[in-house]
mmCIF file with all atom_site columns, C-alpha atoms in Angstrom:
data_model
loop_
_atom_site.group_PDB
_atom_site.id
_atom_site.type_symbol
_atom_site.label_atom_id
_atom_site.label_alt_id
_atom_site.label_comp_id
_atom_site.label_asym_id
_atom_site.label_entity_id
_atom_site.label_seq_id
_atom_site.pdbx_PDB_ins_code
_atom_site.Cartn_x
_atom_site.Cartn_y
_atom_site.Cartn_z
_atom_site.occupancy
_atom_site.B_iso_or_equiv
_atom_site.pdbx_formal_charge
_atom_site.auth_seq_id
_atom_site.auth_comp_id
_atom_site.auth_asym_id
_atom_site.auth_atom_id
_atom_site.pdbx_PDB_model_num
ATOM 1   C CA . MET G 1 1   ? 16.185  42.671  16.544  1.00 52.00 ? 19  MET G CA 1
ATOM 2   C CA . LYS G 1 2   ? 18.888  43.867  14.192  1.00 52.00 ? 20  LYS G CA 1
ATOM 3   C CA . PRO G 1 3   ? 18.464  42.915  10.527  1.00 53.00 ? 21  PRO G CA 1
ATOM 4   C CA . TYR G 1 4   ? 21.889  41.205  10.540  1.00 49.00 ? 22  TYR G CA 1
ATOM 5   C CA . LYS G 1 5   ? 20.851  38.888  13.399  1.00 53.00 ? 23  LYS G CA 1
ATOM 6   C CA . THR G 1 6   ? 17.595  38.009  11.630  1.00 53.00 ? 24  THR G CA 1
ATOM 7   C CA . LEU G 1 7   ? 19.456  37.293  8.407   1.00 50.00 ? 25  LEU G CA 1
ATOM 8   C CA . GLY G 1 8   ? 22.035  35.215  10.301  1.00 48.00 ? 26  GLY G CA 1
ATOM 9   C CA . MET G 1 9   ? 19.330  33.109  11.977  1.00 51.00 ? 27  MET G CA 1
ATOM 10  C CA . PHE G 1 10  ? 17.593  32.580  8.625   1.00 48.00 ? 28  PHE G CA 1
ATOM 11  C CA . ILE G 1 11  ? 20.850  31.382  7.015   1.00 46.00 ? 29  ILE G CA 1
ATOM 12  C CA . ALA G 1 12  ? 21.553  29.060  9.989   1.00 43.00 ? 30  ALA G CA 1
ATOM 13  C CA . VAL G 1 13  ? 18.094  27.469  9.703   1.00 46.00 ? 31  VAL G CA 1
ATOM 14  C CA . LEU G 1 14  ? 18.577  27.132  5.951   1.00 43.00 ? 32  LEU G CA 1
ATOM 15  C CA . LEU G 1 15  ? 21.936  25.401  6.424   1.00 41.00 ? 33  LEU G CA 1
ATOM 16  C CA . LEU G 1 16  ? 20.566  23.028  9.077   1.00 44.00 ? 34  LEU G CA 1
ATOM 17  C CA . SER G 1 17  ? 17.687  21.960  6.864   1.00 46.00 ? 35  SER G CA 1
ATOM 18  C CA . PHE G 1 18  ? 19.846  21.694  3.743   1.00 46.00 ? 36  PHE G CA 1
ATOM 19  C CA . GLY G 1 19  ? 19.900  18.159  2.420   1.00 51.00 ? 37  GLY G CA 1
ATOM 20  C CA . VAL G 1 20  ? 16.591  17.065  4.014   1.00 58.00 ? 38  VAL G CA 1
ATOM 21  C CA . ASN G 1 21  ? 14.063  17.003  1.227   1.00 77.00 ? 39  ASN G CA 1
ATOM 22  C CA . ALA G 1 22  ? 10.375  15.957  1.491   1.00 88.00 ? 40  ALA G CA 1
ATOM 23  C CA . GLN G 1 23  ? 8.936   14.733  -1.799  1.00 94.00 ? 41  GLN G CA 1
ATOM 24  C CA . SER G 1 24  ? 5.379   13.799  -2.784  1.00 96.00 ? 42  SER G CA 1
ATOM 25  C CA . TYR G 1 25  ? 4.469   10.964  -5.151  1.00 98.00 ? 43  TYR G CA 1
ATOM 26  C CA . LYS G 1 26  ? 1.249   9.724   -6.735  1.00 98.00 ? 44  LYS G CA 1
ATOM 27  C CA . LEU G 1 27  ? 0.506   6.089   -7.568  1.00 97.00 ? 45  LEU G CA 1
ATOM 28  C CA . ASN G 1 28  ? 0.759   5.193   -11.260 1.00 97.00 ? 46  ASN G CA 1
ATOM 29  C CA . ASN G 1 29  ? -2.060  2.657   -11.765 1.00 97.00 ? 47  ASN G CA 1
ATOM 30  C CA . GLU G 1 30  ? -0.808  1.510   -15.195 1.00 96.00 ? 48  GLU G CA 1
ATOM 31  C CA . ALA G 1 31  ? 2.708   0.761   -13.905 1.00 96.00 ? 49  ALA G CA 1
ATOM 32  C CA . SER G 1 32  ? 1.462   -0.969  -10.731 1.00 97.00 ? 50  SER G CA 1
ATOM 33  C CA . SER G 1 33  ? 0.238   -4.469  -9.965  1.00 97.00 ? 51  SER G CA 1
ATOM 34  C CA . LEU G 1 34  ? -1.840  -5.850  -7.090  1.00 97.00 ? 52  LEU G CA 1
ATOM 35  C CA . LEU G 1 35  ? -2.817  -9.540  -7.051  1.00 96.00 ? 53  LEU G CA 1
ATOM 36  C CA . ILE G 1 36  ? -4.826  -11.512 -4.511  1.00 93.00 ? 54  ILE G CA 1
ATOM 37  C CA . ASP G 1 37  ? -3.995  -15.217 -4.418  1.00 91.00 ? 55  ASP G CA 1
ATOM 38  C CA . GLY G 1 38  ? -6.200  -17.803 -2.742  1.00 87.00 ? 56  GLY G CA 1
ATOM 39  C CA . THR G 1 39  ? -7.117  -21.457 -2.706  1.00 83.00 ? 57  THR G CA 1
ATOM 40  C CA . SER G 1 40  ? -10.245 -23.583 -3.054  1.00 73.00 ? 58  SER G CA 1
ATOM 41  C CA . ASN G 1 41  ? -11.068 -27.257 -2.727  1.00 62.00 ? 59  ASN G CA 1
ATOM 42  C CA . ILE G 1 42  ? -10.776 -27.473 -6.561  1.00 68.00 ? 60  ILE G CA 1
ATOM 43  C CA . HIS G 1 43  ? -7.883  -25.190 -7.592  1.00 72.00 ? 61  HIS G CA 1
ATOM 44  C CA . ASP G 1 44  ? -5.915  -22.091 -6.622  1.00 85.00 ? 62  ASP G CA 1
ATOM 45  C CA . TRP G 1 45  ? -7.116  -18.726 -7.916  1.00 85.00 ? 63  TRP G CA 1
ATOM 46  C CA . THR G 1 46  ? -5.860  -15.181 -8.525  1.00 91.00 ? 64  THR G CA 1
ATOM 47  C CA . ILE G 1 47  ? -7.733  -11.890 -8.662  1.00 93.00 ? 65  ILE G CA 1
ATOM 48  C CA . GLU G 1 48  ? -6.155  -8.726  -10.082 1.00 96.00 ? 66  GLU G CA 1
ATOM 49  C CA . ALA G 1 49  ? -6.958  -5.152  -9.042  1.00 97.00 ? 67  ALA G CA 1
ATOM 50  C CA . LYS G 1 50  ? -7.447  -3.007  -12.152 1.00 97.00 ? 68  LYS G CA 1
ATOM 51  C CA . ASN G 1 51  ? -8.173  0.333   -10.438 1.00 97.00 ? 69  ASN G CA 1
ATOM 52  C CA . THR G 1 52  ? -5.808  1.480   -7.670  1.00 97.00 ? 70  THR G CA 1
ATOM 53  C CA . SER G 1 53  ? -4.722  4.887   -6.424  1.00 98.00 ? 71  SER G CA 1
ATOM 54  C CA . GLY G 1 54  ? -2.556  6.296   -3.666  1.00 97.00 ? 72  GLY G CA 1
ATOM 55  C CA . ASN G 1 55  ? -0.135  8.877   -2.351  1.00 98.00 ? 73  ASN G CA 1
ATOM 56  C CA . LEU G 1 56  ? 3.280   8.708   -0.728  1.00 98.00 ? 74  LEU G CA 1
ATOM 57  C CA . THR G 1 57  ? 5.361   11.427  0.913   1.00 97.00 ? 75  THR G CA 1
ATOM 58  C CA . ALA G 1 58  ? 8.973   10.622  1.765   1.00 96.00 ? 76  ALA G CA 1
ATOM 59  C CA . GLU G 1 59  ? 11.885  12.571  3.210   1.00 96.00 ? 77  GLU G CA 1
ATOM 60  C CA . PHE G 1 60  ? 15.373  12.158  1.833   1.00 93.00 ? 78  PHE G CA 1
ATOM 61  C CA . ASP G 1 61  ? 18.575  13.277  3.537   1.00 92.00 ? 79  ASP G CA 1
ATOM 62  C CA . GLU G 1 62  ? 21.431  13.703  1.049   1.00 89.00 ? 80  GLU G CA 1
ATOM 63  C CA . GLY G 1 63  ? 19.724  11.287  -1.334  1.00 88.00 ? 81  GLY G CA 1
ATOM 64  C CA . LYS G 1 64  ? 19.009  8.580   1.283   1.00 93.00 ? 82  LYS G CA 1
ATOM 65  C CA . LEU G 1 65  ? 15.504  7.693   2.464   1.00 95.00 ? 83  LEU G CA 1
ATOM 66  C CA . ASP G 1 66  ? 15.104  9.139   5.947   1.00 95.00 ? 84  ASP G CA 1
ATOM 67  C CA . GLU G 1 67  ? 11.362  8.919   6.652   1.00 97.00 ? 85  GLU G CA 1
ATOM 68  C CA . ILE G 1 68  ? 7.987   8.094   5.101   1.00 97.00 ? 86  ILE G CA 1
ATOM 69  C CA . ASP G 1 69  ? 5.472   10.681  6.276   1.00 97.00 ? 87  ASP G CA 1
ATOM 70  C CA . LYS G 1 70  ? 2.445   9.477   4.338   1.00 97.00 ? 88  LYS G CA 1
ATOM 71  C CA . LEU G 1 71  ? 1.415   6.316   2.525   1.00 98.00 ? 89  LEU G CA 1
ATOM 72  C CA . GLU G 1 72  ? -2.171  5.795   1.402   1.00 98.00 ? 90  GLU G CA 1
ATOM 73  C CA . PHE G 1 73  ? -3.481  3.153   -0.964  1.00 97.00 ? 91  PHE G CA 1
ATOM 74  C CA . THR G 1 74  ? -6.984  2.510   -2.333  1.00 98.00 ? 92  THR G CA 1
ATOM 75  C CA . VAL G 1 75  ? -8.463  -0.313  -4.418  1.00 97.00 ? 93  VAL G CA 1
ATOM 76  C CA . ILE G 1 76  ? -11.863 0.055   -6.067  1.00 97.00 ? 94  ILE G CA 1
ATOM 77  C CA . VAL G 1 77  ? -13.418 -3.278  -5.057  1.00 96.00 ? 95  VAL G CA 1
ATOM 78  C CA . GLU G 1 78  ? -15.394 -3.829  -8.253  1.00 96.00 ? 96  GLU G CA 1
ATOM 79  C CA . SER G 1 79  ? -12.154 -3.473  -10.224 1.00 97.00 ? 97  SER G CA 1
ATOM 80  C CA . LEU G 1 80  ? -11.042 -6.837  -8.763  1.00 95.00 ? 98  LEU G CA 1
ATOM 81  C CA . VAL G 1 81  ? -11.240 -9.298  -11.649 1.00 95.00 ? 99  VAL G CA 1
ATOM 82  C CA . SER G 1 82  ? -10.403 -12.975 -11.979 1.00 90.00 ? 100 SER G CA 1
ATOM 83  C CA . GLY G 1 83  ? -11.352 -13.524 -15.625 1.00 86.00 ? 101 GLY G CA 1
ATOM 84  C CA . LYS G 1 84  ? -14.370 -15.546 -14.463 1.00 84.00 ? 102 LYS G CA 1
ATOM 85  C CA . SER G 1 85  ? -17.554 -13.503 -14.119 1.00 84.00 ? 103 SER G CA 1
ATOM 86  C CA . GLY G 1 86  ? -19.159 -15.953 -11.663 1.00 81.00 ? 104 GLY G CA 1
ATOM 87  C CA . MET G 1 87  ? -16.198 -15.756 -9.315  1.00 82.00 ? 105 MET G CA 1
ATOM 88  C CA . ASP G 1 88  ? -16.106 -11.963 -9.593  1.00 88.00 ? 106 ASP G CA 1
ATOM 89  C CA . LYS G 1 89  ? -19.809 -11.773 -8.728  1.00 89.00 ? 107 LYS G CA 1
ATOM 90  C CA . ASN G 1 90  ? -19.281 -13.986 -5.655  1.00 85.00 ? 108 ASN G CA 1
ATOM 91  C CA . THR G 1 91  ? -16.271 -11.865 -4.619  1.00 88.00 ? 109 THR G CA 1
ATOM 92  C CA . TYR G 1 92  ? -18.267 -8.619  -4.830  1.00 92.00 ? 110 TYR G CA 1
ATOM 93  C CA . LYS G 1 93  ? -21.088 -10.211 -2.821  1.00 90.00 ? 111 LYS G CA 1
ATOM 94  C CA . ALA G 1 94  ? -18.662 -11.437 -0.122  1.00 89.00 ? 112 ALA G CA 1
ATOM 95  C CA . LEU G 1 95  ? -17.079 -7.966  0.069   1.00 92.00 ? 113 LEU G CA 1
ATOM 96  C CA . ASN G 1 96  ? -20.532 -6.298  0.163   1.00 93.00 ? 114 ASN G CA 1
ATOM 97  C CA . THR G 1 97  ? -19.728 -3.855  -2.640  1.00 94.00 ? 115 THR G CA 1
ATOM 98  C CA . ASP G 1 98  ? -23.242 -2.383  -2.531  1.00 94.00 ? 116 ASP G CA 1
ATOM 99  C CA . LYS G 1 99  ? -22.172 -0.755  0.735   1.00 96.00 ? 117 LYS G CA 1
ATOM 100 C CA . TYR G 1 100 ? -18.345 -0.752  0.692   1.00 96.00 ? 118 TYR G CA 1
ATOM 101 C CA . LYS G 1 101 ? -16.807 0.440   -2.572  1.00 97.00 ? 119 LYS G CA 1
ATOM 102 C CA . GLU G 1 102 ? -13.123 0.614   -1.561  1.00 97.00 ? 120 GLU G CA 1
ATOM 103 C CA . ILE G 1 103 ? -10.370 -1.249  0.245   1.00 97.00 ? 121 ILE G CA 1
ATOM 104 C CA . THR G 1 104 ? -7.964  1.218   1.875   1.00 97.00 ? 122 THR G CA 1
ATOM 105 C CA . TYR G 1 105 ? -4.596  1.196   3.617   1.00 97.00 ? 123 TYR G CA 1
ATOM 106 C CA . LYS G 1 106 ? -3.285  4.202   5.577   1.00 98.00 ? 124 LYS G CA 1
ATOM 107 C CA . LEU G 1 107 ? 0.142   4.371   7.178   1.00 98.00 ? 125 LEU G CA 1
ATOM 108 C CA . LYS G 1 108 ? 0.145   5.054   10.916  1.00 98.00 ? 126 LYS G CA 1
ATOM 109 C CA . LYS G 1 109 ? 3.858   4.770   11.688  1.00 97.00 ? 127 LYS G CA 1
ATOM 110 C CA . VAL G 1 110 ? 7.143   3.549   10.318  1.00 98.00 ? 128 VAL G CA 1
ATOM 111 C CA . GLU G 1 111 ? 8.893   1.136   12.663  1.00 98.00 ? 129 GLU G CA 1
ATOM 112 C CA . SER G 1 112 ? 12.128  0.796   10.703  1.00 97.00 ? 130 SER G CA 1
ATOM 113 C CA . ILE G 1 113 ? 13.889  1.691   7.472   1.00 97.00 ? 131 ILE G CA 1
ATOM 114 C CA . GLU G 1 114 ? 16.950  -0.423  6.649   1.00 97.00 ? 132 GLU G CA 1
ATOM 115 C CA . GLU G 1 115 ? 19.130  0.383   3.660   1.00 96.00 ? 133 GLU G CA 1
ATOM 116 C CA . VAL G 1 116 ? 20.029  -2.900  1.923   1.00 96.00 ? 134 VAL G CA 1
ATOM 117 C CA . SER G 1 117 ? 21.837  -1.449  -1.101  1.00 95.00 ? 135 SER G CA 1
ATOM 118 C CA . THR G 1 118 ? 22.092  1.854   -2.954  1.00 93.00 ? 136 THR G CA 1
ATOM 119 C CA . LYS G 1 119 ? 18.578  3.370   -3.086  1.00 94.00 ? 137 LYS G CA 1
ATOM 120 C CA . ALA G 1 120 ? 16.990  0.084   -1.876  1.00 97.00 ? 138 ALA G CA 1
ATOM 121 C CA . TYR G 1 121 ? 15.418  -0.332  1.562   1.00 98.00 ? 139 TYR G CA 1
ATOM 122 C CA . LYS G 1 122 ? 13.475  -2.776  3.723   1.00 98.00 ? 140 LYS G CA 1
ATOM 123 C CA . VAL G 1 123 ? 10.652  -0.940  5.488   1.00 98.00 ? 141 VAL G CA 1
ATOM 124 C CA . THR G 1 124 ? 8.504   -2.101  8.416   1.00 98.00 ? 142 THR G CA 1
ATOM 125 C CA . THR G 1 125 ? 5.285   -0.198  9.044   1.00 98.00 ? 143 THR G CA 1
ATOM 126 C CA . ILE G 1 126 ? 2.077   -0.222  11.040  1.00 98.00 ? 144 ILE G CA 1
ATOM 127 C CA . GLY G 1 127 ? -1.008  0.904   9.173   1.00 98.00 ? 145 GLY G CA 1
ATOM 128 C CA . SER G 1 128 ? -4.768  0.662   9.084   1.00 98.00 ? 146 SER G CA 1
ATOM 129 C CA . LEU G 1 129 ? -6.295  -1.745  6.547   1.00 97.00 ? 147 LEU G CA 1
ATOM 130 C CA . GLU G 1 130 ? -10.043 -1.437  5.912   1.00 97.00 ? 148 GLU G CA 1
ATOM 131 C CA . ILE G 1 131 ? -11.921 -4.166  4.042   1.00 95.00 ? 149 ILE G CA 1
ATOM 132 C CA . ALA G 1 132 ? -15.720 -4.457  3.804   1.00 95.00 ? 150 ALA G CA 1
ATOM 133 C CA . GLY G 1 133 ? -16.205 -1.896  6.566   1.00 95.00 ? 151 GLY G CA 1
ATOM 134 C CA . THR G 1 134 ? -13.862 -3.579  9.079   1.00 96.00 ? 152 THR G CA 1
ATOM 135 C CA . LYS G 1 135 ? -10.703 -1.661  9.960   1.00 96.00 ? 153 LYS G CA 1
ATOM 136 C CA . LYS G 1 136 ? -7.665  -3.299  11.573  1.00 96.00 ? 154 LYS G CA 1
ATOM 137 C CA . ASP G 1 137 ? -4.108  -2.217  12.336  1.00 97.00 ? 155 ASP G CA 1
ATOM 138 C CA . ILE G 1 138 ? -1.607  -4.441  10.541  1.00 97.00 ? 156 ILE G CA 1
ATOM 139 C CA . LYS G 1 139 ? 2.167   -4.770  10.306  1.00 97.00 ? 157 LYS G CA 1
ATOM 140 C CA . LEU G 1 140 ? 3.142   -4.353  6.664   1.00 97.00 ? 158 LEU G CA 1
ATOM 141 C CA . ASN G 1 141 ? 6.702   -5.014  5.513   1.00 97.00 ? 159 ASN G CA 1
ATOM 142 C CA . PHE G 1 142 ? 7.814   -4.046  2.032   1.00 98.00 ? 160 PHE G CA 1
ATOM 143 C CA . ASN G 1 143 ? 10.851  -3.325  -0.113  1.00 98.00 ? 161 ASN G CA 1
ATOM 144 C CA . LEU G 1 144 ? 11.278  0.220   -1.378  1.00 98.00 ? 162 LEU G CA 1
ATOM 145 C CA . LYS G 1 145 ? 13.400  1.206   -4.348  1.00 97.00 ? 163 LYS G CA 1
ATOM 146 C CA . SER G 1 146 ? 14.026  4.894   -4.946  1.00 95.00 ? 164 SER G CA 1
ATOM 147 C CA . GLU G 1 147 ? 14.704  6.236   -8.436  1.00 90.00 ? 165 GLU G CA 1
ATOM 148 C CA . SER G 1 148 ? 15.140  9.828   -9.567  1.00 84.00 ? 166 SER G CA 1
ATOM 149 C CA . ASN G 1 149 ? 11.478  10.362  -10.454 1.00 93.00 ? 167 ASN G CA 1
ATOM 150 C CA . HIS G 1 150 ? 9.633   7.446   -8.838  1.00 96.00 ? 168 HIS G CA 1
ATOM 151 C CA . ILE G 1 151 ? 9.495   5.009   -5.932  1.00 97.00 ? 169 ILE G CA 1
ATOM 152 C CA . ILE G 1 152 ? 8.575   1.322   -6.251  1.00 98.00 ? 170 ILE G CA 1
ATOM 153 C CA . LEU G 1 153 ? 7.152   -0.662  -3.324  1.00 98.00 ? 171 LEU G CA 1
ATOM 154 C CA . THR G 1 154 ? 7.045   -4.479  -3.470  1.00 98.00 ? 172 THR G CA 1
ATOM 155 C CA . GLY G 1 155 ? 5.779   -6.918  -0.894  1.00 97.00 ? 173 GLY G CA 1
ATOM 156 C CA . ASP G 1 156 ? 2.994   -9.219  0.206   1.00 97.00 ? 174 ASP G CA 1
ATOM 157 C CA . TYR G 1 157 ? 0.565   -9.560  3.077   1.00 96.00 ? 175 TYR G CA 1
ATOM 158 C CA . GLN G 1 158 ? -1.374  -12.663 4.133   1.00 95.00 ? 176 GLN G CA 1
ATOM 159 C CA . PHE G 1 159 ? -4.570  -12.561 6.171   1.00 93.00 ? 177 PHE G CA 1
ATOM 160 C CA . ASN G 1 160 ? -7.648  -14.585 7.007   1.00 91.00 ? 178 ASN G CA 1
ATOM 161 C CA . MET G 1 161 ? -10.858 -13.249 5.445   1.00 88.00 ? 179 MET G CA 1
ATOM 162 C CA . THR G 1 162 ? -12.820 -14.004 8.630   1.00 89.00 ? 180 THR G CA 1
ATOM 163 C CA . GLU G 1 163 ? -10.713 -11.377 10.475  1.00 90.00 ? 181 GLU G CA 1
ATOM 164 C CA . TYR G 1 164 ? -12.599 -8.820  8.374   1.00 89.00 ? 182 TYR G CA 1
ATOM 165 C CA . GLY G 1 165 ? -16.006 -10.457 8.755   1.00 87.00 ? 183 GLY G CA 1
ATOM 166 C CA . ILE G 1 166 ? -15.868 -11.869 5.218   1.00 85.00 ? 184 ILE G CA 1
ATOM 167 C CA . GLU G 1 167 ? -17.365 -15.273 4.604   1.00 78.00 ? 185 GLU G CA 1
ATOM 168 C CA . ALA G 1 168 ? -15.211 -17.170 2.117   1.00 70.00 ? 186 ALA G CA 1
ATOM 169 C CA . PRO G 1 169 ? -17.085 -17.244 -1.221  1.00 61.00 ? 187 PRO G CA 1
ATOM 170 C CA . THR G 1 170 ? -18.563 -20.494 -2.517  1.00 58.00 ? 188 THR G CA 1
ATOM 171 C CA . ALA G 1 171 ? -19.839 -21.574 -5.941  1.00 54.00 ? 189 ALA G CA 1
ATOM 172 C CA . MET G 1 172 ? -21.792 -24.398 -7.585  1.00 52.00 ? 190 MET G CA 1
ATOM 173 C CA . PHE G 1 173 ? -24.265 -24.651 -4.669  1.00 51.00 ? 191 PHE G CA 1
ATOM 174 C CA . GLY G 1 174 ? -21.463 -24.834 -2.132  1.00 53.00 ? 192 GLY G CA 1
ATOM 175 C CA . THR G 1 175 ? -19.501 -27.627 -3.811  1.00 52.00 ? 193 THR G CA 1
ATOM 176 C CA . ILE G 1 176 ? -16.611 -25.244 -4.569  1.00 59.00 ? 194 ILE G CA 1
ATOM 177 C CA . LYS G 1 177 ? -15.322 -23.600 -1.400  1.00 68.00 ? 195 LYS G CA 1
ATOM 178 C CA . THR G 1 178 ? -12.519 -21.060 -1.182  1.00 72.00 ? 196 THR G CA 1
ATOM 179 C CA . GLY G 1 179 ? -9.971  -21.163 1.607   1.00 72.00 ? 197 GLY G CA 1
ATOM 180 C CA . GLU G 1 180 ? -10.143 -18.435 4.264   1.00 79.00 ? 198 GLU G CA 1
ATOM 181 C CA . LYS G 1 181 ? -6.519  -17.295 3.851   1.00 89.00 ? 199 LYS G CA 1
ATOM 182 C CA . VAL G 1 182 ? -5.514  -14.985 1.017   1.00 91.00 ? 200 VAL G CA 1
ATOM 183 C CA . THR G 1 183 ? -2.208  -13.369 0.058   1.00 94.00 ? 201 THR G CA 1
ATOM 184 C CA . VAL G 1 184 ? -2.028  -9.873  -1.385  1.00 96.00 ? 202 VAL G CA 1
ATOM 185 C CA . LYS G 1 185 ? 1.042   -9.322  -3.592  1.00 97.00 ? 203 LYS G CA 1
ATOM 186 C CA . PHE G 1 186 ? 1.869   -5.825  -4.745  1.00 97.00 ? 204 PHE G CA 1
ATOM 187 C CA . GLU G 1 187 ? 4.350   -3.936  -6.869  1.00 97.00 ? 205 GLU G CA 1
ATOM 188 C CA . THR G 1 188 ? 3.287   -0.307  -6.836  1.00 97.00 ? 206 THR G CA 1
ATOM 189 C CA . GLN G 1 189 ? 4.974   2.589   -8.580  1.00 98.00 ? 207 GLN G CA 1
ATOM 190 C CA . PHE G 1 190 ? 4.611   6.101   -7.197  1.00 98.00 ? 208 PHE G CA 1
ATOM 191 C CA . ASN G 1 191 ? 5.663   8.929   -9.518  1.00 97.00 ? 209 ASN G CA 1
ATOM 192 C CA . LYS G 1 192 ? 6.708   12.498  -8.625  1.00 93.00 ? 210 LYS G CA 1
#
């Protein structure tokens, strides 16, 4: 093959791929928030995750979000704190932290990305959520905001603890019983 043809093909490929830009981001634990809200027969409760990590890889075409190639998220279970040591102890027991140290989410596919305003999108995904050794595919919807050096994801997900083989924690010899449904609310910042 003549060097001019090779050079021409290289330039053509370069021009075709110009504008599409894959970028990798790492979760900033300090700038992120993950809360788990639940109920009991006495009062509602909230647990906060203090130790989270994750990675995100996204493709941008001329500055607009085109695809999310990777999204992984991990919570260290014993970093879940309520401010009440008894409740935390019951939570760790229910989640069997002796055996299962992490809760993880891994993206499997993106179903849709809808631009709602400049650099803001509604994203629908399917991913694998693993809690206490039980893994299930879930539909997770979230809002994504893209800035020059970071991406922020916000959303929530409600599920029934029994779907993951978790018995709702109790306290005070069973007189305080938590509801089976919980809602996870997150605002996670991923930095370049």
